[in-house]
Amino acid sequence: MGFINRNEVFERSEFSFFLPTQVKYGVGKVAALGMELQIEDELSSCNNVMIITDKGVLAAGLVEKVKVGLADSIFEIKAIFDEVPPDSDLKIVAKCAQEIKNLEVNLLIAIGGGSVMDTAKFAALIGTHGGEVRDYEGGFMVPGKCIPIVAIPTTVGTGSEVSIGAVVKDHETKTKLTIASPHLYPKIAVLDPEMVATLPAKLVAYTGMDALTHAIEAYVSTENQPVSEALALRAAEMLYDNLEIAVKDASNLDARAKLQIASMLAGMAFSNSPVGATHAISHTVGGLYGLHHGLSNAIALPYVMEFNLESCPSRYAALARAFNVIESGISDIELGKLAIERVRTLKVALGIPERYRDLDVPSDPDTINRVTEIALMDICMAFNPRKAEFAEFQPLVEQVI
Ligand SMILES: NC(=O)c1ccc[n+]([C@@H]2O[C@H](COP(=O)([O-])OP(=O)(O)OC[C@H]3O[C@@H](n4cnc5c(N)ncnc54)[C@H](O)[C@@H]3O)[C@@H](O)[C@H]2O)c1
Ligand SMILES: [Fe+2]
């Protein structure tokens, strides 16, 4: 009998796991970036580089480190595209893709958080196959390989450096578009703890909670399977152990490095076992009211865990044990409740507001109904362990808002 996972009957008759991204981890990897990439056969003819980033990452001095890392290598920086806004933007993606074509760029280096890495994924797609993002919306619509991406994450949340998907905001309709395709995985993910040393505490909290949401939702996903399970549980454990320390002590690089690794593990997990209702609600409220993705996930997470608890109690019990709950002789439901309590306590310790209304999101019945309707149409609902119609889901949205 395992301590974290019970030795239950294996219910799946088949599963697959896919992960084409190579991970290079270590302090100083960016300082030696040219050497690190030069040894990769498939990149030896990809010499025309565009760096994709945003103004905050640029101001933190991280792009300079990439430039130094590439000096004296075979890689020539043709352009630095630093116009990525939070959640990116369809028009910015189109502009970036056009520059890629004009300059005949054949390698993208994305340095930043999810907004930057996802912009690189979309720009690689449009820069290679033409058209616009909407042409490829949904799953498995990308026709073939895209310009390779080297992803250097500077936040500790999205896992986009190893993930199958990308998200962009349509700022006109205030909605988010998602594409998932095996062709969107970055070629190489470079995890250098020095890249997250400058991340402000608030963003460590928000993005770390995004990673925790990925780990929990992948673990209870309808598509859960043993490989992602291993990744998700280890990610949940590392995030729980290090998130509060990293937020409260900016000098603790060990804790930040572990968050960076855990975020990657969770990205690998959810790429194969997709996330659920927390993300569906978060995409909706975050899109409509401009909230940071990690913050809006963090708010909804414990409410959704409560909503899902009865649909897979033994999975929530395992999460409790990953969160250091050692009580024995109590039911899985009771253990699951303790897991939820730990997430709530962590949320408070990180200074995350309780509900969306605390951030001035309207809480009137029309808003609640609109959010319910849009969230129920989100693709993530397909992977939530508890299926729900409007009448069942609306009270959850009312609680969260
Ligand atoms: N593709 C995926 O698999 C996936 C998964 C989850 C979320 N997302 C998407 O990712 C986006 C959010 O990404 P994010 O949470 O990483 O935030 P972000 O990329 O929007 O960055 C947030 C802010 O942090 C600043 N920043 C980033 N790194 C910094 C550093 N080291 N030092 C100082 N400032 C720094 C940026 O300049 C920016 O202002 C959302 O659009 C979300 O939908 C994508
Ligand atoms: Fe997320």
PDB file of N, CA and C in Angstrom, residues 321-356:
ATOM      1  N   ARG A 321      -1.886  14.177   1.265  1.00  0.00           N
ATOM      2  CA  ARG A 321      -0.633  13.588   1.755  1.00  0.00           C
ATOM      3  C   ARG A 321       0.567  14.289   1.113  1.00  0.00           C
ATOM      4  N   ALA A 322       0.436  14.696  -0.159  1.00  0.00           N
ATOM      5  CA  ALA A 322       1.522  15.454  -0.794  1.00  0.00           C
ATOM      6  C   ALA A 322       1.713  16.798  -0.091  1.00  0.00           C
ATOM      7  N   PHE A 323       0.636  17.306   0.525  1.00  0.00           N
ATOM      8  CA  PHE A 323       0.722  18.563   1.278  1.00  0.00           C
ATOM      9  C   PHE A 323       1.041  18.303   2.748  1.00  0.00           C
ATOM     10  N   ASN A 324       1.629  17.124   3.005  1.00  0.00           N
ATOM     11  CA  ASN A 324       2.150  16.854   4.342  1.00  0.00           C
ATOM     12  C   ASN A 324       1.086  16.564   5.392  1.00  0.00           C
ATOM     13  N   VAL A 325      -0.106  16.166   4.982  1.00  0.00           N
ATOM     14  CA  VAL A 325      -1.123  15.750   5.954  1.00  0.00           C
ATOM     15  C   VAL A 325      -0.802  14.310   6.341  1.00  0.00           C
ATOM     16  N   ILE A 326      -0.615  14.062   7.646  1.00  0.00           N
ATOM     17  CA  ILE A 326      -0.203  12.710   8.052  1.00  0.00           C
ATOM     18  C   ILE A 326      -1.300  11.956   8.822  1.00  0.00           C
ATOM     19  N   GLU A 327      -2.458  12.613   8.998  1.00  0.00           N
ATOM     20  CA  GLU A 327      -3.554  11.945   9.709  1.00  0.00           C
ATOM     21  C   GLU A 327      -3.890  10.607   9.057  1.00  0.00           C
ATOM     22  N   SER A 328      -4.116   9.584   9.883  1.00  0.00           N
ATOM     23  CA  SER A 328      -4.572   8.307   9.330  1.00  0.00           C
ATOM     24  C   SER A 328      -5.894   7.950  10.019  1.00  0.00           C
ATOM     25  N   GLY A 329      -6.590   6.963   9.457  1.00  0.00           N
ATOM     26  CA  GLY A 329      -7.838   6.512  10.076  1.00  0.00           C
ATOM     27  C   GLY A 329      -9.008   7.438   9.809  1.00  0.00           C
ATOM     28  N   ILE A 330      -8.846   8.385   8.864  1.00  0.00           N
ATOM     29  CA  ILE A 330     -10.006   9.201   8.489  1.00  0.00           C
ATOM     30  C   ILE A 330     -10.329   8.948   7.021  1.00  0.00           C
ATOM     31  N   SER A 331     -11.558   9.285   6.627  1.00  0.00           N
ATOM     32  CA  SER A 331     -11.992   8.947   5.263  1.00  0.00           C
ATOM     33  C   SER A 331     -11.277   9.813   4.223  1.00  0.00           C
ATOM     34  N   ASP A 332     -11.344   9.349   2.977  1.00  0.00           N
ATOM     35  CA  ASP A 332     -10.743  10.126   1.889  1.00  0.00           C
ATOM     36  C   ASP A 332     -11.403  11.493   1.766  1.00  0.00           C
ATOM     37  N   ILE A 333     -12.694  11.550   2.008  1.00  0.00           N
ATOM     38  CA  ILE A 333     -13.384  12.853   1.934  1.00  0.00           C
ATOM     39  C   ILE A 333     -12.799  13.794   2.991  1.00  0.00           C
ATOM     40  N   GLU A 334     -12.601  13.278   4.186  1.00  0.00           N
ATOM     41  CA  GLU A 334     -12.042  14.123   5.253  1.00  0.00           C
ATOM     42  C   GLU A 334     -10.615  14.555   4.902  1.00  0.00           C
ATOM     43  N   LEU A 335      -9.837  13.613   4.340  1.00  0.00           N
ATOM     44  CA  LEU A 335      -8.474  13.977   3.913  1.00  0.00           C
ATOM     45  C   LEU A 335      -8.522  15.032   2.809  1.00  0.00           C
ATOM     46  N   GLY A 336      -9.454  14.835   1.866  1.00  0.00           N
ATOM     47  CA  GLY A 336      -9.608  15.800   0.776  1.00  0.00           C
ATOM     48  C   GLY A 336      -9.935  17.190   1.316  1.00  0.00           C
ATOM     49  N   LYS A 337     -10.787  17.220   2.343  1.00  0.00           N
ATOM     50  CA  LYS A 337     -11.136  18.513   2.947  1.00  0.00           C
ATOM     51  C   LYS A 337      -9.888  19.176   3.551  1.00  0.00           C
ATOM     52  N   LEU A 338      -8.994  18.339   4.096  1.00  0.00           N
ATOM     53  CA  LEU A 338      -7.755  18.908   4.658  1.00  0.00           C
ATOM     54  C   LEU A 338      -6.858  19.472   3.550  1.00  0.00           C
ATOM     55  N   ALA A 339      -6.865  18.805   2.375  1.00  0.00           N
ATOM     56  CA  ALA A 339      -6.088  19.337   1.237  1.00  0.00           C
ATOM     57  C   ALA A 339      -6.626  20.718   0.849  1.00  0.00           C
ATOM     58  N   ILE A 340      -7.946  20.818   0.830  1.00  0.00           N
ATOM     59  CA  ILE A 340      -8.574  22.106   0.455  1.00  0.00           C
ATOM     60  C   ILE A 340      -8.236  23.175   1.492  1.00  0.00           C
ATOM     61  N   GLU A 341      -8.280  22.767   2.766  1.00  0.00           N
ATOM     62  CA  GLU A 341      -7.960  23.714   3.839  1.00  0.00           C
ATOM     63  C   GLU A 341      -6.512  24.223   3.693  1.00  0.00           C
ATOM     64  N   ARG A 342      -5.597  23.315   3.317  1.00  0.00           N
ATOM     65  CA  ARG A 342      -4.189  23.734   3.135  1.00  0.00           C
ATOM     66  C   ARG A 342      -4.066  24.751   1.993  1.00  0.00           C
ATOM     67  N   VAL A 343      -4.816  24.514   0.933  1.00  0.00           N
ATOM     68  CA  VAL A 343      -4.766  25.460  -0.198  1.00  0.00           C
ATOM     69  C   VAL A 343      -5.333  26.814   0.234  1.00  0.00           C
ATOM     70  N   ARG A 344      -6.420  26.784   1.011  1.00  0.00           N
ATOM     71  CA  ARG A 344      -7.003  28.049   1.499  1.00  0.00           C
ATOM     72  C   ARG A 344      -6.014  28.796   2.398  1.00  0.00           C
ATOM     73  N   THR A 345      -5.356  28.054   3.284  1.00  0.00           N
ATOM     74  CA  THR A 345      -4.400  28.677   4.205  1.00  0.00           C
ATOM     75  C   THR A 345      -3.226  29.281   3.428  1.00  0.00           C
ATOM     76  N   LEU A 346      -2.770  28.542   2.410  1.00  0.00           N
ATOM     77  CA  LEU A 346      -1.663  29.036   1.588  1.00  0.00           C
ATOM     78  C   LEU A 346      -2.072  30.323   0.878  1.00  0.00           C
ATOM     79  N   LYS A 347      -3.297  30.314   0.356  1.00  0.00           N
ATOM     80  CA  LYS A 347      -3.825  31.481  -0.345  1.00  0.00           C
ATOM     81  C   LYS A 347      -3.772  32.724   0.571  1.00  0.00           C
ATOM     82  N   VAL A 348      -4.203  32.556   1.802  1.00  0.00           N
ATOM     83  CA  VAL A 348      -4.200  33.678   2.753  1.00  0.00           C
ATOM     84  C   VAL A 348      -2.755  34.108   3.028  1.00  0.00           C
ATOM     85  N   ALA A 349      -1.874  33.114   3.240  1.00  0.00           N
ATOM     86  CA  ALA A 349      -0.468  33.437   3.552  1.00  0.00           C
ATOM     87  C   ALA A 349       0.190  34.212   2.413  1.00  0.00           C
ATOM     88  N   LEU A 350      -0.272  33.983   1.187  1.00  0.00           N
ATOM     89  CA  LEU A 350       0.334  34.661   0.028  1.00  0.00           C
ATOM     90  C   LEU A 350      -0.350  35.989  -0.270  1.00  0.00           C
ATOM     91  N   GLY A 351      -1.368  36.328   0.523  1.00  0.00           N
ATOM     92  CA  GLY A 351      -2.054  37.611   0.318  1.00  0.00           C
ATOM     93  C   GLY A 351      -3.012  37.614  -0.861  1.00  0.00           C
ATOM     94  N   ILE A 352      -3.508  36.426  -1.229  1.00  0.00           N
ATOM     95  CA  ILE A 352      -4.457  36.329  -2.352  1.00  0.00           C
ATOM     96  C   ILE A 352      -5.868  36.621  -1.822  1.00  0.00           C
ATOM     97  N   PRO A 353      -6.617  37.509  -2.466  1.00  0.00           N
ATOM     98  CA  PRO A 353      -7.985  37.785  -1.996  1.00  0.00           C
ATOM     99  C   PRO A 353      -8.868  36.545  -2.027  1.00  0.00           C
ATOM    100  N   GLU A 354      -9.901  36.574  -1.196  1.00  0.00           N
ATOM    101  CA  GLU A 354     -10.779  35.409  -1.064  1.00  0.00           C
ATOM    102  C   GLU A 354     -11.627  35.187  -2.329  1.00  0.00           C
ATOM    103  N   ARG A 355     -12.280  36.267  -2.777  1.00  0.00           N
ATOM    104  CA  ARG A 355     -13.203  36.120  -3.910  1.00  0.00           C
ATOM    105  C   ARG A 355     -12.947  37.212  -4.947  1.00  0.00           C
ATOM    106  N   TYR A 356     -13.524  37.034  -6.125  1.00  0.00           N
ATOM    107  CA  TYR A 356     -13.305  38.020  -7.190  1.00  0.00           C
ATOM    108  C   TYR A 356     -13.885  39.386  -6.820  1.00  0.00           C
TER     109      TYR A 356
END
